[in-house]
């Protein structure tokens, strides 16, 4: 396992991060603990979660159960010191958490206390804002994105009061570092500018979707994080399981995410399958596991801090973890780039 300094923080994170959003619905408490133990045995040192998890499916009744799975492992194992915990506060409009209240000093404080209790810990290593109050173009919203409703003064005032709250929580020893999620290049730059202007906590990470099939991060955000010393935590590096190779237009394994979400969050359409077939062909011709190739490729990206993996079975997890040892040849990398030019935005 390779490790990388997370932005300007003092956290050295494994370049593969264990995702947790299936724990509490698709995976039991015992299965979640088993996954954590296997990941740590392979050198993983960070677990990513969120107060709104599990996501498969999302519900008010299960909200917070994933963090409680982690808490059960912490209590049973006594290994809190062996792992970094990253969690997130839910943003505006998500009705299952605080009836959709936006991120504010008040909601952050409530969320942090709840997460600390759920995860049976005194501190959170990385605390992330799950999505901006003003909205986001992530999750296929880029096709109709319109920021003209935004009020710049309100946005900047919100950032300032949030950073003041984060400073307070850091001073109390409850949070070590801070990050963004589903954020834009402009938004990220404003968070940094605000922290520098007022000597407040600096965002060290951004968690956005990134995979062979979703590469919006490659341009403006790539430039932003390079110049501002921020690390990407890539979610859905397997494109919600599409890059595992288990799906076809007429194939949906029982119990899979697609069996619970038919479109996989808007990823499935007529443009997807030719792109997926092209990447599968590269893997097959070079004797590679498609899943491992997809993860290993994300680890080659210069802005990558950690690629967030997830699995519902131990066999799946072991396969994915094997990507840490895979080095892709120049020929494979060239074919991946050529395929990207042919299929730049399949969803």
PDB file of N, CA and C in Angstrom, residues 26 246-247 252-260 312:
ATOM      1  N   UNK A  26     -27.188  -3.314   3.031  1.00  0.00           N
ATOM      2  CA  UNK A  26     -26.692  -4.465   2.272  1.00  0.00           C
ATOM      3  C   UNK A  26     -25.696  -5.304   3.075  1.00  0.00           C
ATOM      4  N   UNK A 246     -19.836  -6.580 -13.763  1.00  0.00           N
ATOM      5  CA  UNK A 246     -20.933  -7.501 -13.440  1.00  0.00           C
ATOM      6  C   UNK A 246     -22.257  -7.146 -14.119  1.00  0.00           C
ATOM      7  N   UNK A 247     -22.332  -5.946 -14.706  1.00  0.00           N
ATOM      8  CA  UNK A 247     -23.586  -5.521 -15.318  1.00  0.00           C
ATOM      9  C   UNK A 247     -23.511  -5.589 -16.842  1.00  0.00           C
ATOM     10  N   UNK A 252     -28.547  -7.907 -14.286  1.00  0.00           N
ATOM     11  CA  UNK A 252     -28.512  -7.214 -13.001  1.00  0.00           C
ATOM     12  C   UNK A 252     -28.462  -8.261 -11.896  1.00  0.00           C
ATOM     13  N   UNK A 253     -27.303  -8.499 -11.294  1.00  0.00           N
ATOM     14  CA  UNK A 253     -27.210  -9.517 -10.250  1.00  0.00           C
ATOM     15  C   UNK A 253     -28.142  -9.222  -9.077  1.00  0.00           C
ATOM     16  N   UNK A 254     -28.726 -10.261  -8.521  1.00  0.00           N
ATOM     17  CA  UNK A 254     -29.609 -10.113  -7.366  1.00  0.00           C
ATOM     18  C   UNK A 254     -28.845  -9.501  -6.204  1.00  0.00           C
ATOM     19  N   UNK A 255     -29.474  -8.538  -5.523  1.00  0.00           N
ATOM     20  CA  UNK A 255     -28.858  -7.903  -4.379  1.00  0.00           C
ATOM     21  C   UNK A 255     -27.849  -6.828  -4.705  1.00  0.00           C
ATOM     22  N   UNK A 256     -27.583  -6.593  -5.998  1.00  0.00           N
ATOM     23  CA  UNK A 256     -26.628  -5.566  -6.409  1.00  0.00           C
ATOM     24  C   UNK A 256     -27.253  -4.183  -6.269  1.00  0.00           C
ATOM     25  N   UNK A 257     -26.420  -3.154  -6.388  1.00  0.00           N
ATOM     26  CA  UNK A 257     -26.924  -1.791  -6.252  1.00  0.00           C
ATOM     27  C   UNK A 257     -27.952  -1.477  -7.336  1.00  0.00           C
ATOM     28  N   UNK A 258     -27.738  -2.015  -8.535  1.00  0.00           N
ATOM     29  CA  UNK A 258     -28.690  -1.750  -9.613  1.00  0.00           C
ATOM     30  C   UNK A 258     -30.049  -2.386  -9.329  1.00  0.00           C
ATOM     31  N   UNK A 259     -30.058  -3.457  -8.556  1.00  0.00           N
ATOM     32  CA  UNK A 259     -31.344  -4.070  -8.197  1.00  0.00           C
ATOM     33  C   UNK A 259     -32.142  -3.171  -7.263  1.00  0.00           C
ATOM     34  N   UNK A 260     -31.448  -2.222  -6.607  1.00  0.00           N
ATOM     35  CA  UNK A 260     -32.102  -1.267  -5.710  1.00  0.00           C
ATOM     36  C   UNK A 260     -32.288   0.096  -6.365  1.00  0.00           C
ATOM     37  N   UNK A 312     -19.693  -5.386  -1.224  1.00  0.00           N
ATOM     38  CA  UNK A 312     -20.707  -6.039  -0.394  1.00  0.00           C
ATOM     39  C   UNK A 312     -20.297  -7.441   0.015  1.00  0.00           C
TER      40      UNK A 312
END
